[in-house]
Amino acid sequence: ACLVGSEMCIRDRACATDAAVFLGLGDLGANGMGIPVGKLALYSALAGINPRHCLPVTLDVGTNNEEFLQDPMYIGTRAKRGPVGEGTDYDELVREFIETACAKWPGLLLPFEDFGNKNAFRLLKTYQPKCLCFNDDIQGTGAVSLAGVLCALRAQGRPSSDIRELRFLVAGSG
């Protein structure tokens, strides 16, 4: 099965972003397409996912980046990001995309990438019970951190249950 056909399976991904908060770059609007492309390239390179089973998506919901709004070469919607919340144009676009993609391709894994904090937790809570999705910035960071701790325990010859005896210091916001 692949995105070109009418069937998908769990190995297929459609990485979606609203391009709101790219680490160190801020609000990229429609210029943020490289982020889901890059994330899916990592899936291909590191997890062996066939690129034909990957669909990068940038939801063009405007930008608050004044430089882009004034740039005649900017390819995205020339409007400020509108309000978010139930019933807004933003939420309707996100809902329509997610429901359509998940209905068309049952079993689709849909990672959310670089959604703004005010939306990330809310969207995850809304859609996780309805489709196979996760937020890379929320859950991916935690999963990678846990994997690092478990690997450190293994390198020390200690069982993973020893994690209960450890203390952790988390420094920084990323």
PDB file of C-alpha atoms in Angstrom:
ATOM      1  CA  ALA A   1       0.000   0.000   0.000  1.00  0.00           C
ATOM      2  CA  CYS A   2       1.154   3.540  -0.623  1.00  0.00           C
ATOM      3  CA  LEU A   3      -0.191   7.073  -0.700  1.00  0.00           C
ATOM      4  CA  VAL A   4      -0.685   6.843  -4.450  1.00  0.00           C
ATOM      5  CA  GLY A   5      -3.142   3.983  -4.035  1.00  0.00           C
ATOM      6  CA  SER A   6      -6.368   3.873  -2.089  1.00  0.00           C
ATOM      7  CA  GLU A   7      -4.994   1.871   0.845  1.00  0.00           C
ATOM      8  CA  MET A   8      -2.623   2.726   3.656  1.00  0.00           C
ATOM      9  CA  CYS A   9      -1.280   0.827   6.616  1.00  0.00           C
ATOM     10  CA  ILE A  10       0.374   1.860   9.862  1.00  0.00           C
ATOM     11  CA  ARG A  11       3.766   2.198   8.202  1.00  0.00           C
ATOM     12  CA  ASP A  12       2.407   5.219   6.330  1.00  0.00           C
ATOM     13  CA  ARG A  13       2.818   8.720   7.712  1.00  0.00           C
ATOM     14  CA  ALA A  14       1.428  12.144   6.958  1.00  0.00           C
ATOM     15  CA  CYS A  15       3.501  14.533   9.054  1.00  0.00           C
ATOM     16  CA  ALA A  16       1.546  17.764   9.553  1.00  0.00           C
ATOM     17  CA  THR A  17       2.515  21.214  10.790  1.00  0.00           C
ATOM     18  CA  ASP A  18       0.925  24.622  11.046  1.00  0.00           C
ATOM     19  CA  ALA A  19       4.455  26.106  10.938  1.00  0.00           C
ATOM     20  CA  ALA A  20       3.863  28.173  14.062  1.00  0.00           C
ATOM     21  CA  VAL A  21       6.997  27.633  16.136  1.00  0.00           C
ATOM     22  CA  PHE A  22      10.093  26.191  14.556  1.00  0.00           C
ATOM     23  CA  LEU A  23      12.865  25.954  17.104  1.00  0.00           C
ATOM     24  CA  GLY A  24      15.083  28.985  16.710  1.00  0.00           C
ATOM     25  CA  LEU A  25      13.242  30.168  13.601  1.00  0.00           C
ATOM     26  CA  GLY A  26       9.804  31.121  14.915  1.00  0.00           C
ATOM     27  CA  ASP A  27       6.693  31.440  12.746  1.00  0.00           C
ATOM     28  CA  LEU A  28       7.602  30.333   9.211  1.00  0.00           C
ATOM     29  CA  GLY A  29       4.094  30.202   7.765  1.00  0.00           C
ATOM     30  CA  ALA A  30       4.032  28.383   4.437  1.00  0.00           C
ATOM     31  CA  ASN A  31       7.839  28.522   4.338  1.00  0.00           C
ATOM     32  CA  GLY A  32       7.817  25.788   6.984  1.00  0.00           C
ATOM     33  CA  MET A  33       7.237  22.916   4.552  1.00  0.00           C
ATOM     34  CA  GLY A  34      10.829  21.771   4.980  1.00  0.00           C
ATOM     35  CA  ILE A  35      10.101  20.678   8.546  1.00  0.00           C
ATOM     36  CA  PRO A  36       7.618  17.863   7.772  1.00  0.00           C
ATOM     37  CA  VAL A  37       9.701  16.936   4.726  1.00  0.00           C
ATOM     38  CA  GLY A  38      12.788  16.668   6.930  1.00  0.00           C
ATOM     39  CA  LYS A  39      10.988  14.696   9.633  1.00  0.00           C
ATOM     40  CA  LEU A  40       9.724  12.176   7.096  1.00  0.00           C
ATOM     41  CA  ALA A  41      13.216  11.962   5.563  1.00  0.00           C
ATOM     42  CA  LEU A  42      14.446  10.896   9.005  1.00  0.00           C
ATOM     43  CA  TYR A  43      11.761   8.195   9.113  1.00  0.00           C
ATOM     44  CA  SER A  44      13.030   6.947   5.767  1.00  0.00           C
ATOM     45  CA  ALA A  45      16.723   7.154   6.596  1.00  0.00           C
ATOM     46  CA  LEU A  46      16.598   5.859  10.169  1.00  0.00           C
ATOM     47  CA  ALA A  47      13.506   3.653  10.293  1.00  0.00           C
ATOM     48  CA  GLY A  48      13.496   2.335   6.730  1.00  0.00           C
ATOM     49  CA  ILE A  49      10.083   3.802   5.872  1.00  0.00           C
ATOM     50  CA  ASN A  50       9.710   3.937   2.106  1.00  0.00           C
ATOM     51  CA  PRO A  51       9.436   7.627   1.071  1.00  0.00           C
ATOM     52  CA  ARG A  52       6.446   6.653  -1.091  1.00  0.00           C
ATOM     53  CA  HIS A  53       4.612   6.055   2.207  1.00  0.00           C
ATOM     54  CA  CYS A  54       5.231   9.574   3.519  1.00  0.00           C
ATOM     55  CA  LEU A  55       3.155  12.690   2.963  1.00  0.00           C
ATOM     56  CA  PRO A  56       4.410  16.036   4.321  1.00  0.00           C
ATOM     57  CA  VAL A  57       1.651  18.569   5.008  1.00  0.00           C
ATOM     58  CA  THR A  58       1.813  22.240   5.931  1.00  0.00           C
ATOM     59  CA  LEU A  59      -1.512  23.757   6.888  1.00  0.00           C
ATOM     60  CA  ASP A  60      -1.333  27.327   5.616  1.00  0.00           C
ATOM     61  CA  VAL A  61      -3.222  29.207   8.314  1.00  0.00           C
ATOM     62  CA  GLY A  62      -1.461  32.531   7.801  1.00  0.00           C
ATOM     63  CA  THR A  63       1.556  33.935   9.606  1.00  0.00           C
ATOM     64  CA  ASN A  64       2.278  36.573  12.202  1.00  0.00           C
ATOM     65  CA  ASN A  65       5.715  37.126  10.695  1.00  0.00           C
ATOM     66  CA  GLU A  66       5.564  40.714   9.383  1.00  0.00           C
ATOM     67  CA  GLU A  67       8.593  40.186   7.141  1.00  0.00           C
ATOM     68  CA  PHE A  68       6.766  37.422   5.264  1.00  0.00           C
ATOM     69  CA  LEU A  69       3.523  39.379   5.086  1.00  0.00           C
ATOM     70  CA  GLN A  70       5.375  42.263   3.393  1.00  0.00           C
ATOM     71  CA  ASP A  71       7.482  40.056   1.105  1.00  0.00           C
ATOM     72  CA  PRO A  72       6.027  39.964  -2.450  1.00  0.00           C
ATOM     73  CA  MET A  73       7.728  36.573  -2.964  1.00  0.00           C
ATOM     74  CA  TYR A  74       6.087  34.922   0.072  1.00  0.00           C
ATOM     75  CA  ILE A  75       4.082  31.944  -1.175  1.00  0.00           C
ATOM     76  CA  GLY A  76       1.669  31.589   1.738  1.00  0.00           C
ATOM     77  CA  THR A  77      -1.603  33.162   2.772  1.00  0.00           C
ATOM     78  CA  ARG A  78      -1.102  36.877   3.284  1.00  0.00           C
ATOM     79  CA  ALA A  79      -3.024  37.090   6.519  1.00  0.00           C
ATOM     80  CA  LYS A  80      -2.261  37.004  10.201  1.00  0.00           C
ATOM     81  CA  ARG A  81      -2.947  33.786  12.035  1.00  0.00           C
ATOM     82  CA  GLY A  82      -6.488  34.047  13.275  1.00  0.00           C
ATOM     83  CA  PRO A  83      -7.863  33.118  16.675  1.00  0.00           C
ATOM     84  CA  VAL A  84      -7.904  29.480  17.656  1.00  0.00           C
ATOM     85  CA  GLY A  85     -10.502  27.518  19.539  1.00  0.00           C
ATOM     86  CA  GLU A  86     -13.655  25.600  18.839  1.00  0.00           C
ATOM     87  CA  GLY A  87     -15.554  26.899  15.840  1.00  0.00           C
ATOM     88  CA  THR A  88     -12.787  29.080  14.419  1.00  0.00           C
ATOM     89  CA  ASP A  89     -11.527  28.835  10.851  1.00  0.00           C
ATOM     90  CA  TYR A  90      -8.230  27.442  12.192  1.00  0.00           C
ATOM     91  CA  ASP A  91      -9.889  24.607  14.078  1.00  0.00           C
ATOM     92  CA  GLU A  92     -12.225  23.856  11.185  1.00  0.00           C
ATOM     93  CA  LEU A  93      -9.286  23.519   8.766  1.00  0.00           C
ATOM     94  CA  VAL A  94      -7.365  21.280  11.178  1.00  0.00           C
ATOM     95  CA  ARG A  95     -10.459  19.169  11.855  1.00  0.00           C
ATOM     96  CA  GLU A  96     -11.263  18.788   8.168  1.00  0.00           C
ATOM     97  CA  PHE A  97      -7.696  17.768   7.327  1.00  0.00           C
ATOM     98  CA  ILE A  98      -7.341  15.243  10.153  1.00  0.00           C
ATOM     99  CA  GLU A  99     -10.766  13.671   9.759  1.00  0.00           C
ATOM    100  CA  THR A 100     -10.412  13.415   5.979  1.00  0.00           C
ATOM    101  CA  ALA A 101      -6.899  11.943   6.076  1.00  0.00           C
ATOM    102  CA  CYS A 102      -7.748   9.427   8.796  1.00  0.00           C
ATOM    103  CA  ALA A 103     -10.992   8.397   7.069  1.00  0.00           C
ATOM    104  CA  LYS A 104      -9.318   8.000   3.671  1.00  0.00           C
ATOM    105  CA  TRP A 105      -6.376   6.016   5.056  1.00  0.00           C
ATOM    106  CA  PRO A 106      -7.382   3.986   8.132  1.00  0.00           C
ATOM    107  CA  GLY A 107      -4.282   3.176  10.160  1.00  0.00           C
ATOM    108  CA  LEU A 108      -2.505   6.361   9.115  1.00  0.00           C
ATOM    109  CA  LEU A 109       0.084   7.506  11.648  1.00  0.00           C
ATOM    110  CA  LEU A 110      -0.169  11.285  11.868  1.00  0.00           C
ATOM    111  CA  PRO A 111       2.647  13.035  13.729  1.00  0.00           C
ATOM    112  CA  PHE A 112       2.064  16.715  14.519  1.00  0.00           C
ATOM    113  CA  GLU A 113       5.210  18.812  14.195  1.00  0.00           C
ATOM    114  CA  ASP A 114       5.927  22.304  15.540  1.00  0.00           C
ATOM    115  CA  PHE A 115       2.381  23.368  16.357  1.00  0.00           C
ATOM    116  CA  GLY A 116       2.300  26.311  18.751  1.00  0.00           C
ATOM    117  CA  ASN A 117       1.995  25.487  22.449  1.00  0.00           C
ATOM    118  CA  LYS A 118      -1.495  26.985  22.687  1.00  0.00           C
ATOM    119  CA  ASN A 119      -2.642  24.422  20.107  1.00  0.00           C
ATOM    120  CA  ALA A 120      -0.315  21.443  20.558  1.00  0.00           C
ATOM    121  CA  PHE A 121      -1.745  20.011  23.781  1.00  0.00           C
ATOM    122  CA  ARG A 122      -5.345  20.840  22.845  1.00  0.00           C
ATOM    123  CA  LEU A 123      -5.133  19.221  19.407  1.00  0.00           C
ATOM    124  CA  LEU A 124      -3.428  16.138  20.792  1.00  0.00           C
ATOM    125  CA  LYS A 125      -6.136  15.745  23.449  1.00  0.00           C
ATOM    126  CA  THR A 126      -8.861  16.219  20.833  1.00  0.00           C
ATOM    127  CA  TYR A 127      -7.576  13.877  18.133  1.00  0.00           C
ATOM    128  CA  GLN A 128      -5.620  11.166  19.932  1.00  0.00           C
ATOM    129  CA  PRO A 129      -8.801   9.251  20.855  1.00  0.00           C
ATOM    130  CA  LYS A 130     -10.005   9.491  17.242  1.00  0.00           C
ATOM    131  CA  CYS A 131      -6.934   8.577  15.180  1.00  0.00           C
ATOM    132  CA  LEU A 132      -3.367   7.346  15.466  1.00  0.00           C
ATOM    133  CA  CYS A 133      -1.521  10.609  16.104  1.00  0.00           C
ATOM    134  CA  PHE A 134       1.124  12.029  18.369  1.00  0.00           C
ATOM    135  CA  ASN A 135       2.874  15.319  18.882  1.00  0.00           C
ATOM    136  CA  ASP A 136       6.583  15.004  18.275  1.00  0.00           C
ATOM    137  CA  ASP A 137       7.471  18.007  20.433  1.00  0.00           C
ATOM    138  CA  ILE A 138       5.473  16.712  23.399  1.00  0.00           C
ATOM    139  CA  GLN A 139       5.693  12.932  23.237  1.00  0.00           C
ATOM    140  CA  GLY A 140       8.739  12.486  21.010  1.00  0.00           C
ATOM    141  CA  THR A 141      10.983  14.462  23.335  1.00  0.00           C
ATOM    142  CA  GLY A 142       9.842  12.386  26.299  1.00  0.00           C
ATOM    143  CA  ALA A 143      10.306   9.104  24.433  1.00  0.00           C
ATOM    144  CA  VAL A 144      13.829   9.994  23.308  1.00  0.00           C
ATOM    145  CA  SER A 145      14.750  11.151  26.828  1.00  0.00           C
ATOM    146  CA  LEU A 146      13.479   7.903  28.332  1.00  0.00           C
ATOM    147  CA  ALA A 147      15.343   5.875  25.703  1.00  0.00           C
ATOM    148  CA  GLY A 148      18.566   7.691  26.631  1.00  0.00           C
ATOM    149  CA  VAL A 149      18.113   6.887  30.319  1.00  0.00           C
ATOM    150  CA  LEU A 150      17.315   3.229  29.601  1.00  0.00           C
ATOM    151  CA  CYS A 151      20.374   2.927  27.341  1.00  0.00           C
ATOM    152  CA  ALA A 152      22.548   4.472  30.063  1.00  0.00           C
ATOM    153  CA  LEU A 153      21.255   1.893  32.538  1.00  0.00           C
ATOM    154  CA  ARG A 154      21.970  -0.886  30.065  1.00  0.00           C
ATOM    155  CA  ALA A 155      25.496   0.439  29.471  1.00  0.00           C
ATOM    156  CA  GLN A 156      26.072   0.280  33.237  1.00  0.00           C
ATOM    157  CA  GLY A 157      24.789  -3.298  33.335  1.00  0.00           C
ATOM    158  CA  ARG A 158      21.807  -2.273  35.457  1.00  0.00           C
ATOM    159  CA  PRO A 159      18.209  -3.445  34.943  1.00  0.00           C
ATOM    160  CA  SER A 160      15.684  -0.944  33.640  1.00  0.00           C
ATOM    161  CA  SER A 161      13.786  -1.235  36.940  1.00  0.00           C
ATOM    162  CA  ASP A 162      16.664   0.729  38.533  1.00  0.00           C
ATOM    163  CA  ILE A 163      15.110   3.823  36.958  1.00  0.00           C
ATOM    164  CA  ARG A 164      13.038   4.111  40.136  1.00  0.00           C
ATOM    165  CA  GLU A 165      16.215   4.762  42.136  1.00  0.00           C
ATOM    166  CA  LEU A 166      17.500   7.573  39.933  1.00  0.00           C
ATOM    167  CA  ARG A 167      17.113  11.327  40.270  1.00  0.00           C
ATOM    168  CA  PHE A 168      16.941  13.557  37.222  1.00  0.00           C
ATOM    169  CA  LEU A 169      17.784  17.169  36.581  1.00  0.00           C
ATOM    170  CA  VAL A 170      16.125  18.695  33.534  1.00  0.00           C
ATOM    171  CA  ALA A 171      17.709  21.946  32.440  1.00  0.00           C
ATOM    172  CA  GLY A 172      16.547  24.118  29.573  1.00  0.00           C
ATOM    173  CA  SER A 173      13.259  24.446  27.785  1.00  0.00           C
ATOM    174  CA  GLY A 174      13.803  22.051  24.875  1.00  0.00           C
TER     175      GLY A 174
END
